[in-house]
mmCIF file of C-alpha atoms in Angstrom:
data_model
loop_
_atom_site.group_PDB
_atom_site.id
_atom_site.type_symbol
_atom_site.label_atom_id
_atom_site.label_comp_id
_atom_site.label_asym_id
_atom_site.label_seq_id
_atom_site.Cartn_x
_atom_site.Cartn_y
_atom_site.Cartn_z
ATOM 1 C CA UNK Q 1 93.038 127.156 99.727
ATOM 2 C CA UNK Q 2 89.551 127.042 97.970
ATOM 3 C CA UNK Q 3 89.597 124.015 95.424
ATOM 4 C CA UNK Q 4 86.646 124.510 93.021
ATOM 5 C CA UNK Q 5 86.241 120.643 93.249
ATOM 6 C CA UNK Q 6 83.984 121.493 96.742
ATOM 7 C CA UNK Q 7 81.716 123.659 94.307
ATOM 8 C CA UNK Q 8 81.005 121.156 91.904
ATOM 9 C CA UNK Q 9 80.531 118.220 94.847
ATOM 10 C CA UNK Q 10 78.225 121.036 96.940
ATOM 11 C CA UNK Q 11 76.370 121.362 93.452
ATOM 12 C CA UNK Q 12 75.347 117.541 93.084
ATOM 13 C CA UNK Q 13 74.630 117.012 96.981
ATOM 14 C CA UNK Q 14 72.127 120.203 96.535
ATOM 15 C CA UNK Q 15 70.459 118.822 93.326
ATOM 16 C CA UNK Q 16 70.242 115.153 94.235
ATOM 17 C CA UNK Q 17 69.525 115.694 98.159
ATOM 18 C CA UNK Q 18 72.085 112.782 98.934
ATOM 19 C CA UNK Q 19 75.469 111.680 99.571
ATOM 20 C CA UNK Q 20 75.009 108.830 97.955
ATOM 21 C CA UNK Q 21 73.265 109.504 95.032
ATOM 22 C CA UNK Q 22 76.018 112.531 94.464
ATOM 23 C CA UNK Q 23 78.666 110.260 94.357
ATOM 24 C CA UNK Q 24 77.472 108.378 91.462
ATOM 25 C CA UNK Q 25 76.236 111.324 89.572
ATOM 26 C CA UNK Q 26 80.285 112.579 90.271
ATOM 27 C CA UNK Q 27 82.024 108.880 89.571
ATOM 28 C CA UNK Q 28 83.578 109.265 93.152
ATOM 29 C CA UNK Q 29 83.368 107.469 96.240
ATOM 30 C CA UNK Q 30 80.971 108.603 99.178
ATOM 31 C CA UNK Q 31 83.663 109.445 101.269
ATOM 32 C CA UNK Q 32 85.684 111.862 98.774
ATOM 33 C CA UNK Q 33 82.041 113.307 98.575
ATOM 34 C CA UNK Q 34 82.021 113.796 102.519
ATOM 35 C CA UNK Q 35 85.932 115.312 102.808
ATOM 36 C CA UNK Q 36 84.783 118.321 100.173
ATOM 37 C CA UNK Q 37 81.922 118.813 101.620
ATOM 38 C CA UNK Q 38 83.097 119.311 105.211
ATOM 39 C CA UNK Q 39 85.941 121.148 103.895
ATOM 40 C CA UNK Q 40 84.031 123.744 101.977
ATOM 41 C CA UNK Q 41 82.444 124.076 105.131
ATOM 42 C CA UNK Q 42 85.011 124.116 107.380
ATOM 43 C CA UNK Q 43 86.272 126.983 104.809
ATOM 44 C CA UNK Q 44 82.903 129.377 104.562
ATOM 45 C CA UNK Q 45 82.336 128.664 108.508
ATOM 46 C CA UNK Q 46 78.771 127.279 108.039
ATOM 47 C CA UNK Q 47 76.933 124.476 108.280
ATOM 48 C CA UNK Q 48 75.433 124.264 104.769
ATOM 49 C CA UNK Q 49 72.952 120.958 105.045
ATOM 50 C CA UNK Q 50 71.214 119.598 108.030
ATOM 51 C CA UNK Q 51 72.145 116.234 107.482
ATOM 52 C CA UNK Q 52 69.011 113.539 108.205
ATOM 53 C CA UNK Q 53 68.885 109.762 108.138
ATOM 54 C CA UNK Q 54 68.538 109.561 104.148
ATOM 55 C CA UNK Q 55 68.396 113.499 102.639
ATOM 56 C CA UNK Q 56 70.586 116.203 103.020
ATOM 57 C CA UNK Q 57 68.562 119.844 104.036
ATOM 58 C CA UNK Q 58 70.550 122.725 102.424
ATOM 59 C CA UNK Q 59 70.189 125.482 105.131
ATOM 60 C CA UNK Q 60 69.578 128.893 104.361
ATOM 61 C CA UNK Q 61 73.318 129.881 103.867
ATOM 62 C CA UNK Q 62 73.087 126.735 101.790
ATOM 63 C CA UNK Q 63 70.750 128.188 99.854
ATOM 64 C CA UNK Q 64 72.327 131.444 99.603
ATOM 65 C CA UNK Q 65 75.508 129.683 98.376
ATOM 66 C CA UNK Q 66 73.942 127.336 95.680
ATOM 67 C CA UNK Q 67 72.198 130.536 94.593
ATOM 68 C CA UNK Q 68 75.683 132.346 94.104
ATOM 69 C CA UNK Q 69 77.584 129.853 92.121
ATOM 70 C CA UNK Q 70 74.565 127.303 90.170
ATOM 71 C CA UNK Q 71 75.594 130.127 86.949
ATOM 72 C CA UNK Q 72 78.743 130.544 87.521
ATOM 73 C CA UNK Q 73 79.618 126.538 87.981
ATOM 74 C CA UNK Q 74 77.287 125.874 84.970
ATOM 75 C CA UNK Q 75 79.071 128.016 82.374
ATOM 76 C CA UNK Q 76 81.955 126.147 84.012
ATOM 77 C CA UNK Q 77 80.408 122.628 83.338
ATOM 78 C CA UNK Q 78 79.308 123.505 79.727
ATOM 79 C CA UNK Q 79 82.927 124.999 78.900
ATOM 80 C CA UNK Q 80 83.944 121.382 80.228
ATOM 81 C CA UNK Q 81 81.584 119.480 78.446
ATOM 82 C CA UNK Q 82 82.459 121.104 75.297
ATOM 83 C CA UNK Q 83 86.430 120.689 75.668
ATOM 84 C CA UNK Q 84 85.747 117.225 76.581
ATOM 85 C CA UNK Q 85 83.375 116.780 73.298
ATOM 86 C CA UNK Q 86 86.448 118.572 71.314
ATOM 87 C CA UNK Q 87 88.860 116.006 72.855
ATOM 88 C CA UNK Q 88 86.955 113.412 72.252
ATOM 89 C CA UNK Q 89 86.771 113.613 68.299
ATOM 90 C CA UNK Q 90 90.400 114.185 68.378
ATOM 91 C CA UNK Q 91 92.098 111.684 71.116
ATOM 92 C CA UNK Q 92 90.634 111.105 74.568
ATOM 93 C CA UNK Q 93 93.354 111.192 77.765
ATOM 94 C CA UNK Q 94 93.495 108.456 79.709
ATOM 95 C CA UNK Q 95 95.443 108.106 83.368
ATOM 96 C CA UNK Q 96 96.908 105.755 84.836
ATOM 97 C CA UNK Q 97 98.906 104.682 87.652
ATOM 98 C CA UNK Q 98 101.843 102.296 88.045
ATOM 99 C CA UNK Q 99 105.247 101.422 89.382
ATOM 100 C CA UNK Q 100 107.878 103.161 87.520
ATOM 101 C CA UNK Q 101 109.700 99.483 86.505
ATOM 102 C CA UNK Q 102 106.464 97.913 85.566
ATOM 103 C CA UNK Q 103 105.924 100.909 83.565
ATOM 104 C CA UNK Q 104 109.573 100.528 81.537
ATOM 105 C CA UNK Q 105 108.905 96.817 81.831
ATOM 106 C CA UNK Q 106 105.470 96.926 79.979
ATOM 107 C CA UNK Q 107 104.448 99.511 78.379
ATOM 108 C CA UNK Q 108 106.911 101.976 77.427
ATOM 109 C CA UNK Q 109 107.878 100.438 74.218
ATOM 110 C CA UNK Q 110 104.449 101.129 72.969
ATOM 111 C CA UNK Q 111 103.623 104.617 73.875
ATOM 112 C CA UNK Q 112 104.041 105.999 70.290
ATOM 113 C CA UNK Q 113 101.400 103.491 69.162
ATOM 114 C CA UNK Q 114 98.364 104.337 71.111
ATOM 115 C CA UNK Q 115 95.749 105.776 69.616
ATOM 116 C CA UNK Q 116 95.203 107.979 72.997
ATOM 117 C CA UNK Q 117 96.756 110.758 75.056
ATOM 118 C CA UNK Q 118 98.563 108.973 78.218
ATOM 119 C CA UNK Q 119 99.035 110.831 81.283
ATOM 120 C CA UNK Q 120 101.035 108.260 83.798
ATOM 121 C CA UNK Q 121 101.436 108.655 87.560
ATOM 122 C CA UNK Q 122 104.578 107.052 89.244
ATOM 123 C CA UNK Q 123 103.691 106.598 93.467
ATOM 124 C CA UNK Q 124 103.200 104.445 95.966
ATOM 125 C CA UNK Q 125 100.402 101.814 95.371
ATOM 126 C CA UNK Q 126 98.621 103.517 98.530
ATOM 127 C CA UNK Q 127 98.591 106.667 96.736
ATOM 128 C CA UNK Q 128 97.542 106.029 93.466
ATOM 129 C CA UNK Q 129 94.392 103.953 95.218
ATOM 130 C CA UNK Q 130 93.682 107.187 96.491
ATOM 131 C CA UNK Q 131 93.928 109.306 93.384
ATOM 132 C CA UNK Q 132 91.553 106.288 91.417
ATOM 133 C CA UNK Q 133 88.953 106.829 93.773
ATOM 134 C CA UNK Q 134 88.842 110.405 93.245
ATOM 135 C CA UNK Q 135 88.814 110.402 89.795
ATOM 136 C CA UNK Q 136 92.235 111.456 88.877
ATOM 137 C CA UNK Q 137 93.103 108.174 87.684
ATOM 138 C CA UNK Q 138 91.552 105.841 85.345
ATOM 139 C CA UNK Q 139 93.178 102.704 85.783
ATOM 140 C CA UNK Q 140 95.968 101.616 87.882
ATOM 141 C CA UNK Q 141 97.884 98.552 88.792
ATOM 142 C CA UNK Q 142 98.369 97.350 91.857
ATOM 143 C CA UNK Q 143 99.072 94.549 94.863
ATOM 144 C CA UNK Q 144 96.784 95.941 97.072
ATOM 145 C CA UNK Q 145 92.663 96.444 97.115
ATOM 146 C CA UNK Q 146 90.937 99.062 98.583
ATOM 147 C CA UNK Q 147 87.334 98.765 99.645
ATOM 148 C CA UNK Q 148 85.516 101.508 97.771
ATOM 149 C CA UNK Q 149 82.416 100.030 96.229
ATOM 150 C CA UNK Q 150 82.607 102.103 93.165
ATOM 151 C CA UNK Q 151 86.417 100.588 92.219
ATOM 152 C CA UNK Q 152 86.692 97.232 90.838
ATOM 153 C CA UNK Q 153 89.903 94.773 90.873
ATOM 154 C CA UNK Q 154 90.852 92.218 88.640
ATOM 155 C CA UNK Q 155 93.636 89.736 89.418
ATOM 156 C CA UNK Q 156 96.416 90.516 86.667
ATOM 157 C CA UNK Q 157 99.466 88.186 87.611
ATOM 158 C CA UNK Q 158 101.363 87.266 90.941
ATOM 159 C CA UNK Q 159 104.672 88.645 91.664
ATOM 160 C CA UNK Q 160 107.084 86.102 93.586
ATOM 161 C CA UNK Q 161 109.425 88.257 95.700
ATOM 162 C CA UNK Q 162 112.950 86.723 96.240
ATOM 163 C CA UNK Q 163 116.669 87.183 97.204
ATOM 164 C CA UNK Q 164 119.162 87.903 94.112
ATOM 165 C CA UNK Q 165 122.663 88.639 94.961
ATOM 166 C CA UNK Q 166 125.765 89.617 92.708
ATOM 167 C CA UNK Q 167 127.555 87.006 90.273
ATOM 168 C CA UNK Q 168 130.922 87.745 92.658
ATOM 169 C CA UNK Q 169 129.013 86.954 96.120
ATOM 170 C CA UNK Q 170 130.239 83.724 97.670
ATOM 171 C CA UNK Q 171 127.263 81.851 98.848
ATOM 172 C CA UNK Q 172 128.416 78.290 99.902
ATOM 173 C CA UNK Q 173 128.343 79.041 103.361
ATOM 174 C CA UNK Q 174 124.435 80.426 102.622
ATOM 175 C CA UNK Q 175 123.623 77.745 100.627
ATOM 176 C CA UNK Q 176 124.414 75.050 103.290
ATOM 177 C CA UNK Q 177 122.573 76.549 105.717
ATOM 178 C CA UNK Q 178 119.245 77.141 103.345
ATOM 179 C CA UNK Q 179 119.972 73.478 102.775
ATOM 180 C CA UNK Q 180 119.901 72.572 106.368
ATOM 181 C CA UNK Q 181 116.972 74.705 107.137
ATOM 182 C CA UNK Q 182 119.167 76.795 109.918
ATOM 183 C CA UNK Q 183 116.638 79.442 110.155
ATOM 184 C CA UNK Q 184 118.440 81.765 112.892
ATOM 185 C CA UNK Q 185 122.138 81.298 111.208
ATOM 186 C CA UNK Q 186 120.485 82.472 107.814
ATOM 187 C CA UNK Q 187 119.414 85.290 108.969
ATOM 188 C CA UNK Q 188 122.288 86.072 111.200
ATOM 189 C CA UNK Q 189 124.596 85.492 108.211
ATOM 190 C CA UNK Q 190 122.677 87.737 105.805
ATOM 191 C CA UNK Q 191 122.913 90.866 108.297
ATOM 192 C CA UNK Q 192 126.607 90.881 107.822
ATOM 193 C CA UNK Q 193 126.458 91.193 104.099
ATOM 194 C CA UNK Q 194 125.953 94.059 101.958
ATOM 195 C CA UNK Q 195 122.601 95.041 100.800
ATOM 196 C CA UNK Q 196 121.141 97.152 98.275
ATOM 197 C CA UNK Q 197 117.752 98.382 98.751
ATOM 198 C CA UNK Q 198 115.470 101.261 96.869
ATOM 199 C CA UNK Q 199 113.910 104.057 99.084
ATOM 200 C CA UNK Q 200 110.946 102.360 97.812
ATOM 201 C CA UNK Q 201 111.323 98.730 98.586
ATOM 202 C CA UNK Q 202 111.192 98.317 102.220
ATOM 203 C CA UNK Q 203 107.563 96.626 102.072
ATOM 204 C CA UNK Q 204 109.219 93.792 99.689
ATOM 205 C CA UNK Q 205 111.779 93.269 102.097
ATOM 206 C CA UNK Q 206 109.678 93.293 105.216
ATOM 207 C CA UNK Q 207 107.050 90.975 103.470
ATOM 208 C CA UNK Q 208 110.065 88.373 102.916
ATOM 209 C CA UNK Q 209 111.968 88.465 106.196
ATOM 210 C CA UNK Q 210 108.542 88.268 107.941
ATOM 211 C CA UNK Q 211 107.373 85.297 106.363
ATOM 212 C CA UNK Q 212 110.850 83.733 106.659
ATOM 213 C CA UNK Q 213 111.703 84.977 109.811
ATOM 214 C CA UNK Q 214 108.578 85.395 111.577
ATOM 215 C CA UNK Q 215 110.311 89.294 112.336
ATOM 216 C CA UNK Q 216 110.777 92.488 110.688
ATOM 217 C CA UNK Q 217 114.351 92.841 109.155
ATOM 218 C CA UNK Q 218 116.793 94.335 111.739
ATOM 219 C CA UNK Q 219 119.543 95.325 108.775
ATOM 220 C CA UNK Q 220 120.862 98.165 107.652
ATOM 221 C CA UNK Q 221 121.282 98.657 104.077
ATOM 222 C CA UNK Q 222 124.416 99.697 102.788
ATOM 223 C CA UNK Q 223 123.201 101.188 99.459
ATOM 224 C CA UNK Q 224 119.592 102.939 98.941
ATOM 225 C CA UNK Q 225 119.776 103.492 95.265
ATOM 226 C CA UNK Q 226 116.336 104.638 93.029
ATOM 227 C CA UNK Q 227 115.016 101.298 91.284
ATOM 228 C CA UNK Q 228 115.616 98.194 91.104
ATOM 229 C CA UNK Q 229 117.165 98.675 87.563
ATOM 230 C CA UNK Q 230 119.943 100.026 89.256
ATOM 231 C CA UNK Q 231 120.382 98.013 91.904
ATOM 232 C CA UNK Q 232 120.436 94.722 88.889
ATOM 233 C CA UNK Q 233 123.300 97.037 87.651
ATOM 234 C CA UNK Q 234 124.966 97.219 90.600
ATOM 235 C CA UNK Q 235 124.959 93.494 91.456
ATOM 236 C CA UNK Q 236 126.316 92.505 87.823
ATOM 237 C CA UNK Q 237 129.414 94.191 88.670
ATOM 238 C CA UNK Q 238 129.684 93.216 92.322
ATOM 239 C CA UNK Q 239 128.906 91.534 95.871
ATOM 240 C CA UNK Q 240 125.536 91.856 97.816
ATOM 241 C CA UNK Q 241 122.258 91.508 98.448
ATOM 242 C CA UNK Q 242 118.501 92.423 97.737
ATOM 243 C CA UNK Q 243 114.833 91.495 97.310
ATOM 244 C CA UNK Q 244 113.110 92.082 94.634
ATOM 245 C CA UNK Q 245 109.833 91.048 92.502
ATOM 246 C CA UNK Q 246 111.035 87.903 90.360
ATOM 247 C CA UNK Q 247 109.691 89.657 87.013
ATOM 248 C CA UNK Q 248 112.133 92.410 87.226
ATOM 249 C CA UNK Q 249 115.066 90.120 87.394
ATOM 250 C CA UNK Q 250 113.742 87.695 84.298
ATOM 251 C CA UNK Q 251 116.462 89.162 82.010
ATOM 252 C CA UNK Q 252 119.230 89.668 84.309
ATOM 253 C CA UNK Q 253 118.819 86.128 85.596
ATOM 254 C CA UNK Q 254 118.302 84.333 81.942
ATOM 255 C CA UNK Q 255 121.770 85.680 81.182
ATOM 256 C CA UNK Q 256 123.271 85.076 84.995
ATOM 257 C CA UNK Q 257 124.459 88.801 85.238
ATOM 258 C CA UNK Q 258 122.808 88.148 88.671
ATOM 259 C CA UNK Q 259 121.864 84.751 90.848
ATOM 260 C CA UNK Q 260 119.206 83.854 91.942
ATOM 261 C CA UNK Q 261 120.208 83.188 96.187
ATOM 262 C CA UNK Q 262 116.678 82.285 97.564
ATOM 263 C CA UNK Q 263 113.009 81.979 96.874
ATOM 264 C CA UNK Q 264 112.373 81.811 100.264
ATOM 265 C CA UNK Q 265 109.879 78.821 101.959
ATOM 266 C CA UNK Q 266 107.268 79.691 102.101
ATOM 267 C CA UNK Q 267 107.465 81.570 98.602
ATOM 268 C CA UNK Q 268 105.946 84.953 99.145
ATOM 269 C CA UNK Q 269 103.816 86.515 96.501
ATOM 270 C CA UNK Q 270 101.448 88.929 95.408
ATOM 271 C CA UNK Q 271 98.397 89.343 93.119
ATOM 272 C CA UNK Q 272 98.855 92.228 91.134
ATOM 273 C CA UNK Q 273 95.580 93.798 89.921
ATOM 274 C CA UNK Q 274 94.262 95.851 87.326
ATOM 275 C CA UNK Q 275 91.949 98.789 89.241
ATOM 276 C CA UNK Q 276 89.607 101.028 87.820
ATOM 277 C CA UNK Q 277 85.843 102.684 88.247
ATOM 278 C CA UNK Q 278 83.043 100.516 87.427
ATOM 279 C CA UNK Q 279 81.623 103.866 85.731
ATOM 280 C CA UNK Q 280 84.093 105.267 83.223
ATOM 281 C CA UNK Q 281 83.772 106.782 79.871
ATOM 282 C CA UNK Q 282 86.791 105.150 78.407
ATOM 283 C CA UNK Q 283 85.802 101.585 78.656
ATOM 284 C CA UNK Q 284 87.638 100.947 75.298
ATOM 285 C CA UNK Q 285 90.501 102.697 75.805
ATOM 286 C CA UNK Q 286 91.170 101.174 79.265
ATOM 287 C CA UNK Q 287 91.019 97.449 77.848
ATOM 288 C CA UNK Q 288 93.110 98.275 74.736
ATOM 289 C CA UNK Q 289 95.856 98.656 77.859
ATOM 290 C CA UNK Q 290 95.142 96.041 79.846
ATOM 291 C CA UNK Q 291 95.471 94.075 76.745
ATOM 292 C CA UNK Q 292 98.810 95.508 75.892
ATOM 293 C CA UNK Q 293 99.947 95.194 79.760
ATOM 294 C CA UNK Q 294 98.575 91.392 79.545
ATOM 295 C CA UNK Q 295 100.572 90.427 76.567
ATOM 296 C CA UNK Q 296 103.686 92.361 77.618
ATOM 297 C CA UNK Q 297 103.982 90.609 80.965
ATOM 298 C CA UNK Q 298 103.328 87.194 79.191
#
């Protein structure tokens, strides 16, 4: 299907003569520039530039093209441009993109109070990398960095990840072996019990058992449930077993609804980052809610 996106990225690569250069003028990375334009050509079935060491040649279909859409895409740009002026006086949208528990966790209490639209993207932290660097997102907050030159990352916190299990579970047996450092019997004995994982979570869980293990966890879960919220709702009321980022489980284990089984050695943790475009015209708005993240968390 034609996206109109390949219009406006053929547009800046015509005007500016490089990839590079187009990019910038678009707030996207070079490569998003190269996927729309060789799918707009893959699409008309022509090779619209000759492409040389440092400038890009429109050929003569390229030509013919940029002369049938440069009015067409302009009265588009200036409808834009005036929506976004419109917007602008009234409340500017901002997107971002986030786990779905750090979300409820930090910011949800204070949605009503921003002096902005919020649109908020739930996905995997591969995904919304992927939907920063082409502009649909503004800020997001993630574990993992991408290498985009036109993204920045800013170390946020560190998540520990560790093993919680239900108020009911007997772990005397466990805890004698964690205390004797039986590395094979500990993870022998937590095969046999019942785990609770999200459909989510399996990175968390093959992070710890690597680093504790040295191998990827050969269990089956016994319940796949949606967040981790309901798996801490689960365990209150029961027996098992899961992993899961230590700031999650704050309240659950202040009040011992939950305990806290292992923090594994060597701990594992992650950096969690604030990531955004080092070109943006929200600057303000995006450190109002880093701000309110920051604070939250702390």
């Amino acid at each position: 299907m034609l996206n109109l996106e390949w219009f406006r990225t053929f547009k800046a690569i015509y005007e500016t003569g490089n990839l590079s250069t187009a990019a910038q003028a678009l707030f996207i990375s070079q490569p998003g520039v190269s996927v729309h334009l060789n799918s707009l050509e893959a699409y008309t079935g022509y090779r619209l530039f000759e492409r040389l060491t440092k400038k890009m040649i429109p050929t003569e279909r390229g030509i013919m093209l940029y002369n049938c859409i440069i009015d067409p895409i302009t009265k588009l740009q200036e409808a834009e441009e005036s929506f976004h002026r419109n917007s602008k006086v009234e409340k500017p949208t901002i997107s971002v993109g986030m786990g779905f528990e750090i979300f409820k966790y930090t910011l949800e209490e204070h949605l009503a109070q921003l002096p902005f639209n919020l649109v908020l993207r739930f996905g995997d932290y591969r995904q919304i990398l992927q939907e920063l660097d082409t502009g649909k997102l503004d800020l997001i907050l993630t574990p993992i960095k991408g290498s985009q030159t036109n993204l920045e990352y800013i170390p946020f916190t560190k998540e520990r990840i560790i093993l919680i299990c239900g108020n009911e579970t007997d772990t005397e047996q466990f805890d004698h072996l964690v205390l004797t450092n039986e590395r094979t019997a500990i993870r022998q004995w937590l095969k046999e019990q019942i785990w609770y994982t999200t459909a989510a979570d399996m990175e968390y869980l093959q992070h710890f058992w690597m680093a504790n293990f040295d191998c990827l966890p050969d269990l089956k879960p016994n319940y796949v449930v949606p967040y981790f919220s309901s798996i801490l709702r689960c365990l209150s009321k029961g027996k098992g077993f899961a992993v899961i980022p230590d700031f999650l489980a704050k309240k659950e284990l202040a009040l011992q609804s939950v305990k806290l089984a292992w923090e594994g050695s060597p701990h594992v943790e992650n950096t969690l980052h604030f990531g955004k475009r080092k070109k943006t015209a929200y600057p303000h708005e995006i450190r109002q809610l880093e701000q309110i993240l920051t604070m939250n968390w702390f």
